[in-house]
PDB file of C-alpha atoms in Angstrom:
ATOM      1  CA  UNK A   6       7.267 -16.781   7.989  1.00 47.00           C
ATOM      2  CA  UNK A   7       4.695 -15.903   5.566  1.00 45.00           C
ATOM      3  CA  UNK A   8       1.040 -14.278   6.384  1.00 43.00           C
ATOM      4  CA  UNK A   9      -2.204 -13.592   5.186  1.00 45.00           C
ATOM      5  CA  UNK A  10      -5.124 -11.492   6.003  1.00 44.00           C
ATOM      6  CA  UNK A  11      -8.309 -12.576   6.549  1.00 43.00           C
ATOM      7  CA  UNK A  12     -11.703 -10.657   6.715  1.00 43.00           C
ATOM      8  CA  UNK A  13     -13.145  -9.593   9.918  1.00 44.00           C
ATOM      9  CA  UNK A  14     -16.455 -10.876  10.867  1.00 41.00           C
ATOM     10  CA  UNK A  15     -19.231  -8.105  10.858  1.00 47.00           C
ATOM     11  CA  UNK A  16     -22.192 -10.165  12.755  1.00 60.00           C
ATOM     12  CA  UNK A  17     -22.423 -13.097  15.056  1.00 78.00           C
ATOM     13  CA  UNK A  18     -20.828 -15.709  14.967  1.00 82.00           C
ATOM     14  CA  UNK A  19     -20.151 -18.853  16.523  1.00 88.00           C
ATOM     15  CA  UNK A  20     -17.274 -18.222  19.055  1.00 89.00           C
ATOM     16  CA  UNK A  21     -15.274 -21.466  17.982  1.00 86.00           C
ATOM     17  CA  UNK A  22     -15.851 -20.441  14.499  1.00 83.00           C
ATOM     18  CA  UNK A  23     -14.798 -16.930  14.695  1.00 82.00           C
ATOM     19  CA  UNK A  24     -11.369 -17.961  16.485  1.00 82.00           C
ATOM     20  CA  UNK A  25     -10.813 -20.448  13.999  1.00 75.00           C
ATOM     21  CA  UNK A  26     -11.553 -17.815  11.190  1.00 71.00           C
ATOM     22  CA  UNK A  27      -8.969 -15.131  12.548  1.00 72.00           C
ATOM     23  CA  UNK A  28      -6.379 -17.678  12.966  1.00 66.00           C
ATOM     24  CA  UNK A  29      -6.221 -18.134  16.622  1.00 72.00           C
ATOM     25  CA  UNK A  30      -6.685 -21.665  16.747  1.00 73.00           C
ATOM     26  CA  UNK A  31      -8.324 -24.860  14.676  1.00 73.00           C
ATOM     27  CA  UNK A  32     -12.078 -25.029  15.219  1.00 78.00           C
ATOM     28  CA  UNK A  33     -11.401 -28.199  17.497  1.00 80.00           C
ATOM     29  CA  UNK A  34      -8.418 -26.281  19.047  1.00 81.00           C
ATOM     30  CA  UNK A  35     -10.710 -23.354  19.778  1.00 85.00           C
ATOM     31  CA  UNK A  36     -13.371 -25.635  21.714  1.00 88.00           C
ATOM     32  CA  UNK A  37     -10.866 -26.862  23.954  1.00 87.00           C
ATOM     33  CA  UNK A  38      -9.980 -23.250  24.963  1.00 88.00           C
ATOM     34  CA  UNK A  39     -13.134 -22.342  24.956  1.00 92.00           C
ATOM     35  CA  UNK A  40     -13.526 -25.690  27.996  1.00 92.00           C
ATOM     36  CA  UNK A  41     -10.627 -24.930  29.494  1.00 90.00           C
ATOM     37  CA  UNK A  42     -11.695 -21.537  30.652  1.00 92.00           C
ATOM     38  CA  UNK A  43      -9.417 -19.550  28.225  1.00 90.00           C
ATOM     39  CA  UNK A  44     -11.940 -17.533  26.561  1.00 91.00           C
ATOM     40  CA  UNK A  45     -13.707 -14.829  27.646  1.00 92.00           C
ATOM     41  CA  UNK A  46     -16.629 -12.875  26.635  1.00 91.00           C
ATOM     42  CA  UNK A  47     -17.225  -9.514  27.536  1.00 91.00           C
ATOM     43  CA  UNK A  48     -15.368 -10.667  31.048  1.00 90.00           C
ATOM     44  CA  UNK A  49     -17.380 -13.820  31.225  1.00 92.00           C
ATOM     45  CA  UNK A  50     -15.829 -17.366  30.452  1.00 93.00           C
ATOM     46  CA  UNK A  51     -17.503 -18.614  27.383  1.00 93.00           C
ATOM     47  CA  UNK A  52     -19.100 -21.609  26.769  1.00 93.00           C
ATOM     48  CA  UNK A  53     -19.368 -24.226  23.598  1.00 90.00           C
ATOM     49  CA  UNK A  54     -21.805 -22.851  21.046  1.00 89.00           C
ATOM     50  CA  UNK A  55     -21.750 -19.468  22.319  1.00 91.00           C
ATOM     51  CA  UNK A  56     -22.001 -17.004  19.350  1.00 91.00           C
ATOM     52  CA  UNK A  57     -20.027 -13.393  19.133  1.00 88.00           C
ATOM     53  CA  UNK A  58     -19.441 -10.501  17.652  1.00 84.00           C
ATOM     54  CA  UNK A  59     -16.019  -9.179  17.500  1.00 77.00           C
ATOM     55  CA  UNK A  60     -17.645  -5.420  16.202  1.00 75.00           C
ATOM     56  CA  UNK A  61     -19.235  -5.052  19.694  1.00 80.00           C
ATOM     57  CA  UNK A  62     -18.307  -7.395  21.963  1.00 85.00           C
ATOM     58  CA  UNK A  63     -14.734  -7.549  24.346  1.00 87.00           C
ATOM     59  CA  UNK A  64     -13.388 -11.363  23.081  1.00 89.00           C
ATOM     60  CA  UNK A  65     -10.280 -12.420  24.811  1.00 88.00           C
ATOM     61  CA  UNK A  66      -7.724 -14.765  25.116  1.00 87.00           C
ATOM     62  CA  UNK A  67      -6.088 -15.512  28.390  1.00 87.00           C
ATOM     63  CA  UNK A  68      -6.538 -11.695  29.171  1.00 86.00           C
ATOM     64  CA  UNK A  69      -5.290 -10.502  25.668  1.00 82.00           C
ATOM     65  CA  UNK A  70      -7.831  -8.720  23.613  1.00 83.00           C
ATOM     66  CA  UNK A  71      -8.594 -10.611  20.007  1.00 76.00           C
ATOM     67  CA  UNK A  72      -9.358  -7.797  17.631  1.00 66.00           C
ATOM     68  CA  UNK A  73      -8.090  -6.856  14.176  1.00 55.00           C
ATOM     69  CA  UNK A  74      -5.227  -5.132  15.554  1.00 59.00           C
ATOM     70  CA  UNK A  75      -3.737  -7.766  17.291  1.00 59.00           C
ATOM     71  CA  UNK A  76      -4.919 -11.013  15.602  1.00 64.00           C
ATOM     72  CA  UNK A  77      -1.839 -13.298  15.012  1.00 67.00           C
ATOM     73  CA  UNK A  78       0.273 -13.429  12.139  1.00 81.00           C
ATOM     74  CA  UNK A  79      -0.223 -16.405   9.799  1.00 87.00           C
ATOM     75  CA  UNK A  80       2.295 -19.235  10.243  1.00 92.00           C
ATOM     76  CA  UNK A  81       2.748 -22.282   7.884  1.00 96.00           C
ATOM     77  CA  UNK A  82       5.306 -25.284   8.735  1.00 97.00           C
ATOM     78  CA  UNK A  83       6.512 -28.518   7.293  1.00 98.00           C
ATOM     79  CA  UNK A  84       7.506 -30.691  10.364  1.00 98.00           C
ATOM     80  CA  UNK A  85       9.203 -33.958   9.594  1.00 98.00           C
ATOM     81  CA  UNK A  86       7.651 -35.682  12.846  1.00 98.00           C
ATOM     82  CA  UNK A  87       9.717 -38.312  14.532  1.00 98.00           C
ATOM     83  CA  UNK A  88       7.982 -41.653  15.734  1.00 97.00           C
ATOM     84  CA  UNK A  89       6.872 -41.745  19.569  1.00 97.00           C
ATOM     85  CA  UNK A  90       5.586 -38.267  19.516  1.00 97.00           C
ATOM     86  CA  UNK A  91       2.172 -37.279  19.403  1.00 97.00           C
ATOM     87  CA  UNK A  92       0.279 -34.815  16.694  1.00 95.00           C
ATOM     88  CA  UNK A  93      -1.422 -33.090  19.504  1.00 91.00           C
ATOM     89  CA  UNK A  94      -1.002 -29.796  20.585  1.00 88.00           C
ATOM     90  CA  UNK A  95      -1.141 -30.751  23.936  1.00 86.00           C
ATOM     91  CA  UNK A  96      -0.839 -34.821  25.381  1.00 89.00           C
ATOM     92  CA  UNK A  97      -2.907 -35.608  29.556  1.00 89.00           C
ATOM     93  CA  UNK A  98      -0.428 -38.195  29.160  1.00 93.00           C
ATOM     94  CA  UNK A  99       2.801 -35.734  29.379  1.00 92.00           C
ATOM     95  CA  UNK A 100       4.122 -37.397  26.090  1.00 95.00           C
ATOM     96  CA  UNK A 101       6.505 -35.215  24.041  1.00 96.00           C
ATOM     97  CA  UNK A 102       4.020 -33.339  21.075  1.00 96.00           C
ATOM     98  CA  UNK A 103       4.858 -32.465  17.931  1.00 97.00           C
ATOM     99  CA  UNK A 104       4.587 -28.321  19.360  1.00 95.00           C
ATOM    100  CA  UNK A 105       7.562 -29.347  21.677  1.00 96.00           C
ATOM    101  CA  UNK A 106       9.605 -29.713  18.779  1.00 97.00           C
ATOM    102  CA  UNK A 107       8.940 -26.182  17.502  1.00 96.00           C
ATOM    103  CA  UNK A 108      11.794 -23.461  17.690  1.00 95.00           C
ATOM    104  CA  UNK A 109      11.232 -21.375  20.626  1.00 93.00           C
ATOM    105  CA  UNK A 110       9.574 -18.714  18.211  1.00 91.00           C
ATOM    106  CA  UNK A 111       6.973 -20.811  17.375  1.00 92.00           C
ATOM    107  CA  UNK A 112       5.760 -21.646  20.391  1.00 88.00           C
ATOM    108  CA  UNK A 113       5.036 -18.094  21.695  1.00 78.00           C
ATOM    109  CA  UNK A 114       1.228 -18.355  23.362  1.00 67.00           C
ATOM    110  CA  UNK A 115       0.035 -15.339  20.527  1.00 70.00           C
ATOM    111  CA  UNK A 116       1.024 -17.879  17.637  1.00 80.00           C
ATOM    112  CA  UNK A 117      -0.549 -20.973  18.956  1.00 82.00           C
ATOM    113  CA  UNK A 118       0.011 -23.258  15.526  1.00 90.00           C
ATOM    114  CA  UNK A 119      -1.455 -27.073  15.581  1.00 90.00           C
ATOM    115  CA  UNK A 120      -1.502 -29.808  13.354  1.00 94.00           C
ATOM    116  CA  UNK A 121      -3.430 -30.066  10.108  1.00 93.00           C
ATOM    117  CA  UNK A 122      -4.559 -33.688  10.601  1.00 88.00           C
ATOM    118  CA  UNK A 123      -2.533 -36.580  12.246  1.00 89.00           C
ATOM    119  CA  UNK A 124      -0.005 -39.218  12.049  1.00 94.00           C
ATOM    120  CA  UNK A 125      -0.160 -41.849  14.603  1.00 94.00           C
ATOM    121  CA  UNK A 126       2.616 -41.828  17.107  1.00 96.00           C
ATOM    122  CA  UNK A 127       4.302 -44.698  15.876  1.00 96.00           C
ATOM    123  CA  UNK A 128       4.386 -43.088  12.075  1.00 98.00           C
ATOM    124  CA  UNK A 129       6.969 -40.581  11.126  1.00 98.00           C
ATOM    125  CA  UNK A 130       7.524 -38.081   8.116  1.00 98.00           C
ATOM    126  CA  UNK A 131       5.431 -34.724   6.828  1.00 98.00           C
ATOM    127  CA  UNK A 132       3.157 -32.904   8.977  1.00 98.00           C
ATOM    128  CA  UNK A 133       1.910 -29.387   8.272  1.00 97.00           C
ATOM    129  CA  UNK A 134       1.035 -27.020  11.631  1.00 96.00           C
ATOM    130  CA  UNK A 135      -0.214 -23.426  10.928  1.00 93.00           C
ATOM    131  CA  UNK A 136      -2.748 -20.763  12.867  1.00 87.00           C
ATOM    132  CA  UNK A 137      -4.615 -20.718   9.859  1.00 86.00           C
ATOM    133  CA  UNK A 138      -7.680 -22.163  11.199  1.00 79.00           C
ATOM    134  CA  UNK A 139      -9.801 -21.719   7.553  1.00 80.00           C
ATOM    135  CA  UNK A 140      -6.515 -23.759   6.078  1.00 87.00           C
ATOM    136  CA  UNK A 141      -6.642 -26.682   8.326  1.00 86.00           C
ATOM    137  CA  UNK A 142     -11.089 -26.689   7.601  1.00 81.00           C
ATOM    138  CA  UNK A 143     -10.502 -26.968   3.863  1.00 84.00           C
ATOM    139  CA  UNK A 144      -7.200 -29.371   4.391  1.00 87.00           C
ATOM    140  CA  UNK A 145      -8.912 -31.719   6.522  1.00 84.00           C
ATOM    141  CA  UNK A 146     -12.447 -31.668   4.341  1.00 78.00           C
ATOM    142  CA  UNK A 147     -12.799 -34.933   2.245  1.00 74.00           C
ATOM    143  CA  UNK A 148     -13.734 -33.048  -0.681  1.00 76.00           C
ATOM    144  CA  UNK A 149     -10.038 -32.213  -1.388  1.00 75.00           C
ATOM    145  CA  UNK A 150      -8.667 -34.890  -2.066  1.00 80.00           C
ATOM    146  CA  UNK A 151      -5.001 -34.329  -1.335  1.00 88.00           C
ATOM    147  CA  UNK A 152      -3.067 -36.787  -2.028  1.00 93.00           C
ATOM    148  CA  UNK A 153      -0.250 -37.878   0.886  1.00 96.00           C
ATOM    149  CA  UNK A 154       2.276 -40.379  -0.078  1.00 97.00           C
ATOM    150  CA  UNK A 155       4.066 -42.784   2.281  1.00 98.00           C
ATOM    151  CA  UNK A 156       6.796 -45.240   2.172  1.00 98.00           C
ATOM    152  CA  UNK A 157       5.746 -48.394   4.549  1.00 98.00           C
ATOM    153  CA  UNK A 158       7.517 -51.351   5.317  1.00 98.00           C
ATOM    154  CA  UNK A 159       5.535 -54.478   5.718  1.00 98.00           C
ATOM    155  CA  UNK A 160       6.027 -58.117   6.941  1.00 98.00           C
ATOM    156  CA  UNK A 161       6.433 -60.533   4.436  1.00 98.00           C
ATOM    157  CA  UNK A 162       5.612 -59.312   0.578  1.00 98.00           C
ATOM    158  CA  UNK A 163       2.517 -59.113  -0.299  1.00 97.00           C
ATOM    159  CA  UNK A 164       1.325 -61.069  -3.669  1.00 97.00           C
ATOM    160  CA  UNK A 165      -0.225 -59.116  -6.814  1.00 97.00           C
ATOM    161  CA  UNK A 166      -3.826 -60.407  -5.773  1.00 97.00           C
ATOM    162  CA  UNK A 167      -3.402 -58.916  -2.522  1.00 97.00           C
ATOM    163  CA  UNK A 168      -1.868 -55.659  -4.283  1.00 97.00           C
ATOM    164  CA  UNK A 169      -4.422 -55.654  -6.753  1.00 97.00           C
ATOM    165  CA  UNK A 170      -7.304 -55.760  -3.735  1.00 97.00           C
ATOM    166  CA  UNK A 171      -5.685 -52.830  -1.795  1.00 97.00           C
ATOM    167  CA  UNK A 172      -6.002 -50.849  -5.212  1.00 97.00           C
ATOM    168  CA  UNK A 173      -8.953 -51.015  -5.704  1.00 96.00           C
ATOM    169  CA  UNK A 174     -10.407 -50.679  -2.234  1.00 95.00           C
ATOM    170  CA  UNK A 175     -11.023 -52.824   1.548  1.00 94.00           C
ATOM    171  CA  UNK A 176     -13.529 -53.228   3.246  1.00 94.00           C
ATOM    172  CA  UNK A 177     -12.788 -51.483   6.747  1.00 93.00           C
ATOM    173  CA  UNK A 178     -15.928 -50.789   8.704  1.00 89.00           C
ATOM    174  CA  UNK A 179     -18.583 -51.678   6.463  1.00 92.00           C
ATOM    175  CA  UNK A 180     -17.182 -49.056   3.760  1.00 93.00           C
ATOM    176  CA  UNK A 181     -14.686 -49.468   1.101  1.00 94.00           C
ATOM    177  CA  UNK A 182     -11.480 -47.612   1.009  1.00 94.00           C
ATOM    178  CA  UNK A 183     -11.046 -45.022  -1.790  1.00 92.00           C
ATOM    179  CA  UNK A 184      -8.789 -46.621  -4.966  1.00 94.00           C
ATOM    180  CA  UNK A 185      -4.897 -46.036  -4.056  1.00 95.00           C
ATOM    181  CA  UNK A 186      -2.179 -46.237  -6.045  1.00 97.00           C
ATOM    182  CA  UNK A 187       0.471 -48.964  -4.250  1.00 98.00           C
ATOM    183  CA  UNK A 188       3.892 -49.817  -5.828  1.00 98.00           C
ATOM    184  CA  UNK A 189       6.503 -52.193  -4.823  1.00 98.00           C
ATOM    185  CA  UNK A 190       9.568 -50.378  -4.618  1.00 98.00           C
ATOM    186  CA  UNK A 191      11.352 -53.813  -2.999  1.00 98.00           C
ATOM    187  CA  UNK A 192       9.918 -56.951  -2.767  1.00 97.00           C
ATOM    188  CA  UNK A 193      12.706 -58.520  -0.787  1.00 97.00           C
ATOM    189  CA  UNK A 194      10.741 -59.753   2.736  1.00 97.00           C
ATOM    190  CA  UNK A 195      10.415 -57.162   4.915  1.00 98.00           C
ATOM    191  CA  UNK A 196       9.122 -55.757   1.230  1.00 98.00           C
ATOM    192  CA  UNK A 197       8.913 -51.822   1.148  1.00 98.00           C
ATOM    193  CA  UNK A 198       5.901 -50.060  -0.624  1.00 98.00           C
ATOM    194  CA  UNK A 199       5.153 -46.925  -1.929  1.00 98.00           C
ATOM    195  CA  UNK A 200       1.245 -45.559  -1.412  1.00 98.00           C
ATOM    196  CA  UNK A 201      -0.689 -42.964  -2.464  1.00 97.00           C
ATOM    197  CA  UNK A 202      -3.846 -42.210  -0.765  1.00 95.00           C
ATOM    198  CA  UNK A 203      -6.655 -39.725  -1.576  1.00 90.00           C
ATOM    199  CA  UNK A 204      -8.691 -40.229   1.690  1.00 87.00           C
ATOM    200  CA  UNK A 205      -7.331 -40.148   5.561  1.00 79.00           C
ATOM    201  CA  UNK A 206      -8.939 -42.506   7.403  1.00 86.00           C
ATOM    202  CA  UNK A 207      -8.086 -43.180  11.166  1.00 88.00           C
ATOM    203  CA  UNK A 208      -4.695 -45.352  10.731  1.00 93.00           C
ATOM    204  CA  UNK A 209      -6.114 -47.002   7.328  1.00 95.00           C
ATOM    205  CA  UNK A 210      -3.292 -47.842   5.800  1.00 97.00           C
ATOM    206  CA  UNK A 211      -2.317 -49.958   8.990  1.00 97.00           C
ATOM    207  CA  UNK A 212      -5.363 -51.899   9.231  1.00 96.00           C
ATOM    208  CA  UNK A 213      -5.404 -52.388   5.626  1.00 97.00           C
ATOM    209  CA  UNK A 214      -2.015 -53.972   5.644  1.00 97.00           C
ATOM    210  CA  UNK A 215      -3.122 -56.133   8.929  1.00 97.00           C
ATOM    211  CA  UNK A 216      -6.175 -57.168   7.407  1.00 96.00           C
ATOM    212  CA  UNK A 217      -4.074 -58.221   4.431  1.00 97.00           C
ATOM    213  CA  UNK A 218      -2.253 -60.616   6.556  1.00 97.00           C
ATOM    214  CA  UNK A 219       1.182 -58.265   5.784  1.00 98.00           C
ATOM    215  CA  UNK A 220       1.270 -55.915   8.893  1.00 98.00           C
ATOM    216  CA  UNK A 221       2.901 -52.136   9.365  1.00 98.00           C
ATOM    217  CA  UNK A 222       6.874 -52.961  10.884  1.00 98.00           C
ATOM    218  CA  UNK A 223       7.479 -49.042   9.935  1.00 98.00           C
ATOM    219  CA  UNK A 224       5.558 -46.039   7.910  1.00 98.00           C
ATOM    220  CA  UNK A 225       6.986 -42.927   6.494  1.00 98.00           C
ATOM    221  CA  UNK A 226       4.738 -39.937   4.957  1.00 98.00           C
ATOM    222  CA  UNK A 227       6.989 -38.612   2.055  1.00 98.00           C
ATOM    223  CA  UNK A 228       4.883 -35.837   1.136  1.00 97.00           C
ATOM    224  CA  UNK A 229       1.661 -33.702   1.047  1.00 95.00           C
ATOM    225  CA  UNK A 230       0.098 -32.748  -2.074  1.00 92.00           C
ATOM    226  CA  UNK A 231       3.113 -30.549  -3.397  1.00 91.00           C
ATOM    227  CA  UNK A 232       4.461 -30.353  -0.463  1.00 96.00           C
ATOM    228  CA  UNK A 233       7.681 -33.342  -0.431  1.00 97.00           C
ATOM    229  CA  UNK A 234       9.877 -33.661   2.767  1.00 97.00           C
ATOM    230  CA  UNK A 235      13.045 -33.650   0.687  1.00 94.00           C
ATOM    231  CA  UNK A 236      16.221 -33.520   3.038  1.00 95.00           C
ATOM    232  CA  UNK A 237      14.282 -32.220   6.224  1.00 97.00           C
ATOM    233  CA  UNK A 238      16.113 -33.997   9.278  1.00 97.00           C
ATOM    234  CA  UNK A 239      13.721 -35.940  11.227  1.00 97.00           C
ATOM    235  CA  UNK A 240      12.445 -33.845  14.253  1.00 97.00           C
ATOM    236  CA  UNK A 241      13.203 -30.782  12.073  1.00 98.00           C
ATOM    237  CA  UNK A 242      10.840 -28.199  10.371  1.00 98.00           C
ATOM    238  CA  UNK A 243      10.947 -25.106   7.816  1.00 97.00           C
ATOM    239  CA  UNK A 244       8.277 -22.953   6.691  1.00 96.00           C
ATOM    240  CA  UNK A 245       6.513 -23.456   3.511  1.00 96.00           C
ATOM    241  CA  UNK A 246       7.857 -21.795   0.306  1.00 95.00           C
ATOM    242  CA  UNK A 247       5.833 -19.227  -1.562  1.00 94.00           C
ATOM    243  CA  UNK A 248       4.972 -21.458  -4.468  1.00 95.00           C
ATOM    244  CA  UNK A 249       4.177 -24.158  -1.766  1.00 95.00           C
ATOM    245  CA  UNK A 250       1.795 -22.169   0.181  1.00 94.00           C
ATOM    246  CA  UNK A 251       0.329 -20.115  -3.191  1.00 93.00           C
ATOM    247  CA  UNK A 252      -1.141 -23.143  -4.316  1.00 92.00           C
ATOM    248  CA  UNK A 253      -2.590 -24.745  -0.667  1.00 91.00           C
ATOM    249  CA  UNK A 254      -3.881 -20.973  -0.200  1.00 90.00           C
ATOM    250  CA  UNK A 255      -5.866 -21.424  -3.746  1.00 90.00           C
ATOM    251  CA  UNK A 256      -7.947 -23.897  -2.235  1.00 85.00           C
ATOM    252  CA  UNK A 257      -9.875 -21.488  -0.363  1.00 78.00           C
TER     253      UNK A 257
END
């Protein structure tokens, strides 16, 4: 699997922060260690907010000692995610998670990858997970623009007018949805599309098609950026080739 260094903090910082920076966890992964009791700081449980210095102070995970020594190594993964399973690392509701379908390897309590944004349970295709907390920040910021392609399966077929209108942008929420590019690769009722979005909105290609009047029967995410599925099996994974992860790492 492929790693990369990272800086080490010299003053205080916020605790969720400074995990997220040395790879332990995502920021939001971080402050639901930090609430579960995970975290400790200088033997007492932190707390959300709570600021640190790694220099000075005794920051540990589950009674393992975070310092530069010991920090984990960077992972980065392509999962193909199967529908019914959740992109959480963790599910209250005991549902399978997109960690259970990890190799064993992976799942080691020092590695501790997670998703780098969602897809819903009933969606299937590319998710990436990594430890790379920075990553997942500048992945997940709207800035970016990455583009994520899917193939989705509608009812019906939907006519150029309403093509046209999904182009350039629906209304959902009072605010338009960013111009994608949407192509008909079969019109044939239960037609199949190809889109291209630049923005990730909570299930908005879903309640685009819906308001539409040509709702979701199935949706596939093809690809990431770069990043394409290819022949992955569904429920498989494979880490990220160099050229892959050279250019997601360039967006730091």
């Amino acid at each position: 699997m492929s790693k990369q260094s990272l800086p080490q903090p010299s003053s205080d910082e916020k605790l969720q922060k400074l995990l997220s920076q040395w790879g332990v966890a995502s920021r939001r992964r971080s402050e639901q260690l930090i609430a579960g009791g995970h975290i400790t700081v200088n033997g007492v449980k932190a707390h959300i907010g709570q600021r640190a210095n790694p220099a000075v102070d005794d920051i540990q995970i589950d009674g393992q000692p975070i310092n530069p020594e010991n920090r984990p190594d960077k992972y980065y993964v392509l999962l193909n995610k199967p529908r019914g399973v959740v992109s959480t690392c963790d599910d209250p509701q005991g549902r399978k998670t997109v960690i259970d379908l990890l190799p064993q390897q992976l799942r080691q309590d020092g590695i501790r990858l997670h998703p780098v944004g969602r897809l819903d349970t009933d969606s299937t295709g590319a998710l990436l997970l990594t430890n790379h907390g920075q990553l997942t920040q500048t992945l997940t910021h709207p800035r970016h623009h990455i583009t994520k392609t899917y193939r989705v399966r509608v009812q019906g077929s939907p006519t150029s007018h309403c093509l046209t209108q999904w182009r350039d942008g629906i209304n959902l929420a009072g605010r338009l949805t960013a111009p994608a590019d949407v192509k008909v690769l079969n019109p044939k009722p239960p037609a199949l599309l190809e889109i291209v979005l630049r923005e990730g909105r909570n299930r908005q290609i879903r309640r685009v098609a819906e308001q539409l009047g040509y709702p979701v029967l199935s949706l596939h995410r093809s690809s990431i950026g770069c990043i394409d599925l290819g022949a992955l099996p569904l429920g498989q994974c494979r880490e990220l080739m160099p050229r892959e992860l050279k250019i997601l790492l360039n967006l730091l």
